[in-house]
Short mmCIF file of C-alpha atoms in Angstrom, two decimals:
data_model
loop_
_atom_site.label_atom_id
_atom_site.label_comp_id
_atom_site.label_asym_id
_atom_site.label_seq_id
_atom_site.Cartn_x
_atom_site.Cartn_y
_atom_site.Cartn_z
CA UNK Z 22 18.52 217.34 -144.18
CA UNK Z 23 15.12 218.11 -142.79
CA UNK Z 24 11.92 216.76 -144.29
CA UNK Z 25 8.32 217.50 -143.38
CA UNK Z 26 5.43 215.33 -144.55
CA UNK Z 27 1.79 216.34 -144.45
CA UNK Z 28 -0.31 213.54 -145.91
CA UNK Z 29 -3.72 215.22 -145.75
CA UNK Z 30 -4.24 217.53 -148.74
CA UNK Z 31 -7.67 218.52 -147.42
CA UNK Z 32 -9.72 218.11 -144.27
CA UNK Z 33 -13.28 218.96 -143.36
CA UNK Z 34 -14.58 219.60 -139.86
CA UNK Z 35 -17.94 220.60 -138.45
CA UNK Z 36 -18.04 223.92 -136.68
CA UNK Z 37 -17.37 223.58 -132.93
CA UNK Z 38 -15.77 220.17 -133.38
CA UNK Z 39 -12.09 219.34 -132.88
CA UNK Z 40 -9.77 218.40 -135.75
CA UNK Z 41 -6.27 216.95 -135.96
CA UNK Z 42 -3.89 217.84 -138.77
CA UNK Z 43 -1.07 215.37 -139.26
CA UNK Z 44 2.62 216.13 -139.59
CA UNK Z 45 5.60 213.82 -139.58
CA UNK Z 46 9.20 214.89 -139.83
CA UNK Z 47 12.64 213.54 -140.42
CA UNK Z 48 15.91 215.00 -139.25
CA UNK Z 49 19.33 213.93 -138.06
CA UNK Z 50 19.58 216.91 -135.71
CA UNK Z 51 19.22 216.26 -131.98
CA UNK Z 52 17.96 219.78 -131.37
CA UNK Z 53 15.18 221.11 -133.55
CA UNK Z 54 11.98 223.08 -133.49
CA UNK Z 55 8.58 222.38 -134.96
CA UNK Z 56 6.12 225.05 -136.04
CA UNK Z 57 2.62 225.33 -137.36
CA UNK Z 58 1.54 228.23 -139.54
CA UNK Z 59 -1.87 229.18 -140.86
CA UNK Z 60 -2.22 230.74 -144.30
CA UNK Z 61 -5.65 232.24 -145.05
CA UNK Z 62 -6.66 233.25 -148.54
CA UNK Z 63 -5.07 236.65 -147.97
CA UNK Z 64 -1.70 234.93 -148.27
CA UNK Z 65 0.02 235.89 -145.04
CA UNK Z 66 1.60 233.12 -142.98
CA UNK Z 67 0.39 233.36 -139.39
CA UNK Z 68 2.40 231.68 -136.64
CA UNK Z 69 0.28 229.41 -134.46
CA UNK Z 70 2.42 227.28 -132.21
CA UNK Z 71 5.97 226.10 -131.53
CA UNK Z 72 7.41 222.92 -129.99
CA UNK Z 73 11.06 222.45 -129.14
CA UNK Z 74 12.54 218.98 -129.40
CA UNK Z 75 13.55 219.04 -125.74
CA UNK Z 76 10.25 220.35 -124.46
CA UNK Z 77 8.71 217.67 -122.28
CA UNK Z 78 5.19 219.04 -122.40
CA UNK Z 79 3.06 219.47 -125.48
CA UNK Z 80 2.75 223.08 -126.53
CA UNK Z 81 -0.62 224.80 -126.27
CA UNK Z 82 -1.80 228.21 -127.47
CA UNK Z 83 -5.45 228.88 -126.87
CA UNK Z 84 -7.46 226.51 -129.06
CA UNK Z 85 -4.30 225.11 -130.64
CA UNK Z 86 -2.28 222.28 -129.19
CA UNK Z 87 0.59 220.31 -130.62
CA UNK Z 88 0.59 216.55 -130.07
CA UNK Z 89 4.33 215.88 -130.05
CA UNK Z 90 5.42 212.25 -130.25
CA UNK Z 91 9.17 212.30 -130.52
CA UNK Z 92 9.71 208.58 -130.99
CA UNK Z 93 7.24 208.56 -133.87
CA UNK Z 94 8.60 211.83 -135.23
CA UNK Z 95 5.15 213.32 -135.40
CA UNK Z 96 3.91 216.78 -134.49
CA UNK Z 97 0.18 216.87 -135.10
CA UNK Z 98 -1.81 220.07 -134.68
CA UNK Z 99 -5.08 219.82 -132.78
CA UNK Z 100 -7.62 222.62 -133.18
CA UNK Z 101 -10.42 222.50 -130.65
CA UNK Z 102 -13.86 224.06 -131.06
CA UNK Z 103 -13.38 224.85 -134.76
CA UNK Z 104 -14.62 228.17 -136.04
CA UNK Z 105 -15.49 229.27 -139.57
CA UNK Z 106 -12.47 231.55 -139.53
CA UNK Z 107 -10.22 228.53 -139.13
CA UNK Z 108 -10.77 227.64 -142.78
CA UNK Z 109 -7.31 228.06 -144.33
CA UNK Z 110 -4.15 226.25 -145.37
CA UNK Z 111 -2.07 224.91 -142.51
CA UNK Z 112 1.64 224.29 -142.82
CA UNK Z 113 3.91 222.30 -140.57
CA UNK Z 114 7.53 223.44 -140.54
CA UNK Z 115 10.81 222.51 -138.94
CA UNK Z 116 13.92 224.36 -137.97
CA UNK Z 117 17.03 222.35 -137.30
CA UNK Z 118 20.60 223.05 -136.33
CA UNK Z 119 21.47 222.47 -139.96
CA UNK Z 120 20.51 225.65 -141.78
CA UNK Z 121 20.35 227.71 -138.58
CA UNK Z 122 16.96 229.40 -138.40
CA UNK Z 123 15.78 228.39 -141.85
CA UNK Z 124 12.32 226.86 -141.88
CA UNK Z 125 11.50 223.77 -143.95
CA UNK Z 126 7.81 223.52 -144.75
CA UNK Z 127 5.49 220.68 -145.63
CA UNK Z 128 3.03 220.84 -148.51
CA UNK Z 129 0.16 221.92 -146.30
CA UNK Z 130 -3.36 220.81 -145.45
CA UNK Z 131 -6.41 222.78 -146.51
CA UNK Z 132 -8.92 222.85 -143.69
CA UNK Z 133 -12.56 223.66 -144.39
CA UNK Z 134 -14.90 224.31 -141.47
CA UNK Z 135 -18.49 223.46 -142.27
CA UNK Z 136 -21.26 225.47 -140.59
CA UNK A 8 3.48 247.65 -134.18
CA UNK A 9 3.63 247.43 -137.96
CA UNK A 10 4.14 244.00 -139.46
CA UNK A 11 6.33 242.98 -142.37
CA UNK A 12 5.49 245.15 -145.36
CA UNK A 13 5.81 243.96 -148.93
CA UNK A 14 5.13 245.64 -152.22
CA UNK A 15 3.71 245.27 -154.70
CA UNK A 16 1.05 242.77 -153.66
CA UNK A 17 0.50 241.68 -157.25
CA UNK A 18 2.62 241.94 -160.36
CA UNK A 19 1.95 240.79 -163.89
CA UNK A 20 4.77 240.92 -166.41
CA UNK A 21 5.73 239.36 -169.71
CA UNK A 22 8.52 236.83 -169.84
CA UNK A 23 12.02 238.19 -170.24
CA UNK A 24 11.07 241.39 -168.42
CA UNK A 25 12.75 242.36 -165.14
CA UNK A 26 10.82 242.60 -161.88
CA UNK A 27 11.63 243.68 -158.35
CA UNK A 28 9.98 243.07 -154.99
CA UNK A 29 10.47 245.15 -151.88
CA UNK A 30 10.29 244.14 -148.23
CA UNK A 31 10.45 246.16 -145.04
CA UNK A 32 10.84 243.97 -141.95
CA UNK A 33 9.55 244.59 -138.47
CA UNK A 34 11.55 247.29 -136.75
CA UNK A 35 14.47 245.83 -134.84
CA UNK A 36 14.45 242.50 -136.64
CA UNK A 37 17.94 241.89 -137.91
CA UNK A 38 17.20 238.63 -139.74
CA UNK A 39 15.32 238.78 -143.03
CA UNK A 40 14.21 235.91 -145.25
CA UNK A 41 12.90 235.63 -148.78
CA UNK A 42 10.78 232.56 -149.53
CA UNK A 43 9.29 231.28 -152.77
CA UNK A 44 5.89 229.61 -152.62
CA UNK A 45 4.70 227.72 -155.68
CA UNK A 46 1.03 226.93 -156.05
CA UNK A 47 0.02 224.07 -153.78
CA UNK A 48 3.38 223.95 -152.03
CA UNK A 49 4.91 225.21 -148.84
CA UNK A 50 7.36 228.11 -148.87
CA UNK A 51 10.98 227.39 -149.75
CA UNK A 52 13.83 229.59 -148.58
CA UNK A 53 15.63 231.58 -151.25
CA UNK A 54 17.94 233.69 -149.12
CA UNK A 55 18.52 234.68 -145.50
CA UNK A 56 20.15 237.89 -144.31
CA UNK A 57 21.75 238.58 -140.97
CA UNK A 58 21.80 242.39 -140.96
CA UNK A 59 23.21 243.28 -144.38
CA UNK A 60 25.04 239.99 -144.91
CA UNK A 61 23.54 237.19 -147.01
CA UNK A 62 24.42 234.18 -144.86
CA UNK A 63 22.46 231.55 -146.79
CA UNK A 64 21.74 232.01 -150.49
CA UNK A 65 22.30 228.41 -151.54
CA UNK A 66 18.78 228.09 -152.99
CA UNK A 67 18.84 231.37 -154.90
CA UNK A 68 19.12 230.87 -158.69
CA UNK A 69 21.94 233.30 -159.14
CA UNK A 70 21.83 233.38 -162.91
CA UNK A 71 18.63 235.42 -162.84
CA UNK A 72 17.84 236.24 -159.22
CA UNK A 73 19.59 238.80 -157.06
CA UNK A 74 18.87 240.34 -153.69
CA UNK A 75 20.22 243.13 -151.57
CA UNK A 76 19.81 244.54 -148.10
CA UNK A 77 22.16 247.47 -148.20
CA UNK A 78 21.58 249.08 -144.81
CA UNK A 79 20.47 246.00 -142.97
CA UNK A 80 16.83 247.06 -142.94
CA UNK A 81 14.67 246.79 -146.04
CA UNK A 82 15.46 244.43 -148.87
CA UNK A 83 14.87 244.05 -152.60
CA UNK A 84 14.59 240.81 -154.55
CA UNK A 85 15.05 241.05 -158.30
CA UNK A 86 14.49 238.69 -161.20
CA UNK A 87 16.04 239.46 -164.55
CA UNK A 88 14.90 238.16 -166.94
CA UNK A 89 11.71 236.56 -165.65
CA UNK A 90 10.61 233.17 -166.97
CA UNK A 91 7.17 231.56 -167.04
CA UNK A 92 8.20 229.21 -164.22
CA UNK A 93 8.85 232.13 -161.91
CA UNK A 94 5.12 232.66 -161.46
CA UNK A 95 4.65 232.18 -157.72
CA UNK A 96 4.20 234.03 -154.45
CA UNK A 97 7.32 235.63 -153.01
CA UNK A 98 7.17 235.89 -149.23
CA UNK A 99 9.36 237.98 -147.00
CA UNK A 100 9.78 237.21 -143.30
CA UNK A 101 11.78 238.63 -140.44
CA UNK A 102 12.85 237.58 -136.98
CA UNK A 103 14.84 238.93 -134.06
CA UNK A 104 18.09 237.00 -134.30
CA UNK A 105 18.35 233.39 -135.36
CA UNK A 106 17.48 231.82 -132.04
CA UNK A 107 14.13 233.50 -131.62
CA UNK A 108 11.41 231.05 -132.46
CA UNK A 109 8.94 232.98 -134.51
CA UNK A 110 9.36 234.29 -138.02
CA UNK A 111 6.89 236.99 -138.97
CA UNK A 112 5.72 236.90 -142.57
CA UNK A 113 4.53 239.60 -144.87
CA UNK A 114 1.49 239.20 -147.15
CA UNK A 115 3.63 238.23 -150.13
CA UNK A 116 3.88 239.36 -153.73
CA UNK A 117 2.01 237.26 -156.25
CA UNK A 118 3.95 237.26 -159.53
CA UNK A 119 2.39 236.19 -162.81
CA UNK A 120 4.67 235.85 -165.81
CA UNK A 121 2.87 235.73 -169.16
#
């Protein structure tokens, strides 16, 4: 079974600074995928970034990068140059071979960007 | 391109009443998901459809919840009768096949059971 752990219920960051949101995972699958989603107050889950377990390089998408440490089973999200619009809930999720394309989500981290 | 559409956005009902949620996925997406999101939690899968077939409904409380996707396009999730504990956000998502990485989510339906 897959398990995602996000230990930071809330984080604060100054505008224009970088912030790291933590995510650790547990799985017995050899092949899996890790995702980060953003959920603003409007409620919609917005896909940010994906990392495959066999990808050798860390994924990057604009200001988002995923710090993937396979041996530690961690997949931290780094947001550079934070903007006020980044204030939202952030969820780490995993997809494993078990359960096909089903996503297993963590409990989320609420990020607040301070002007 | 239109995203995943859900309706209604908000629903308030009294306990023991029935309720239904509707989802229209992105055109061409054959895989459709219904998730339940309790307050302060991440979404949890209720059911996954591949075209019109429910291929994973292991987390769906079948005594009161039902779902259908008759023509392999839009889908309806029903609760009958609703209980106080069903108050949550119900999210619908779709993807192109099961290997494609990204699931696209709709805005959700926020259900309040009084």
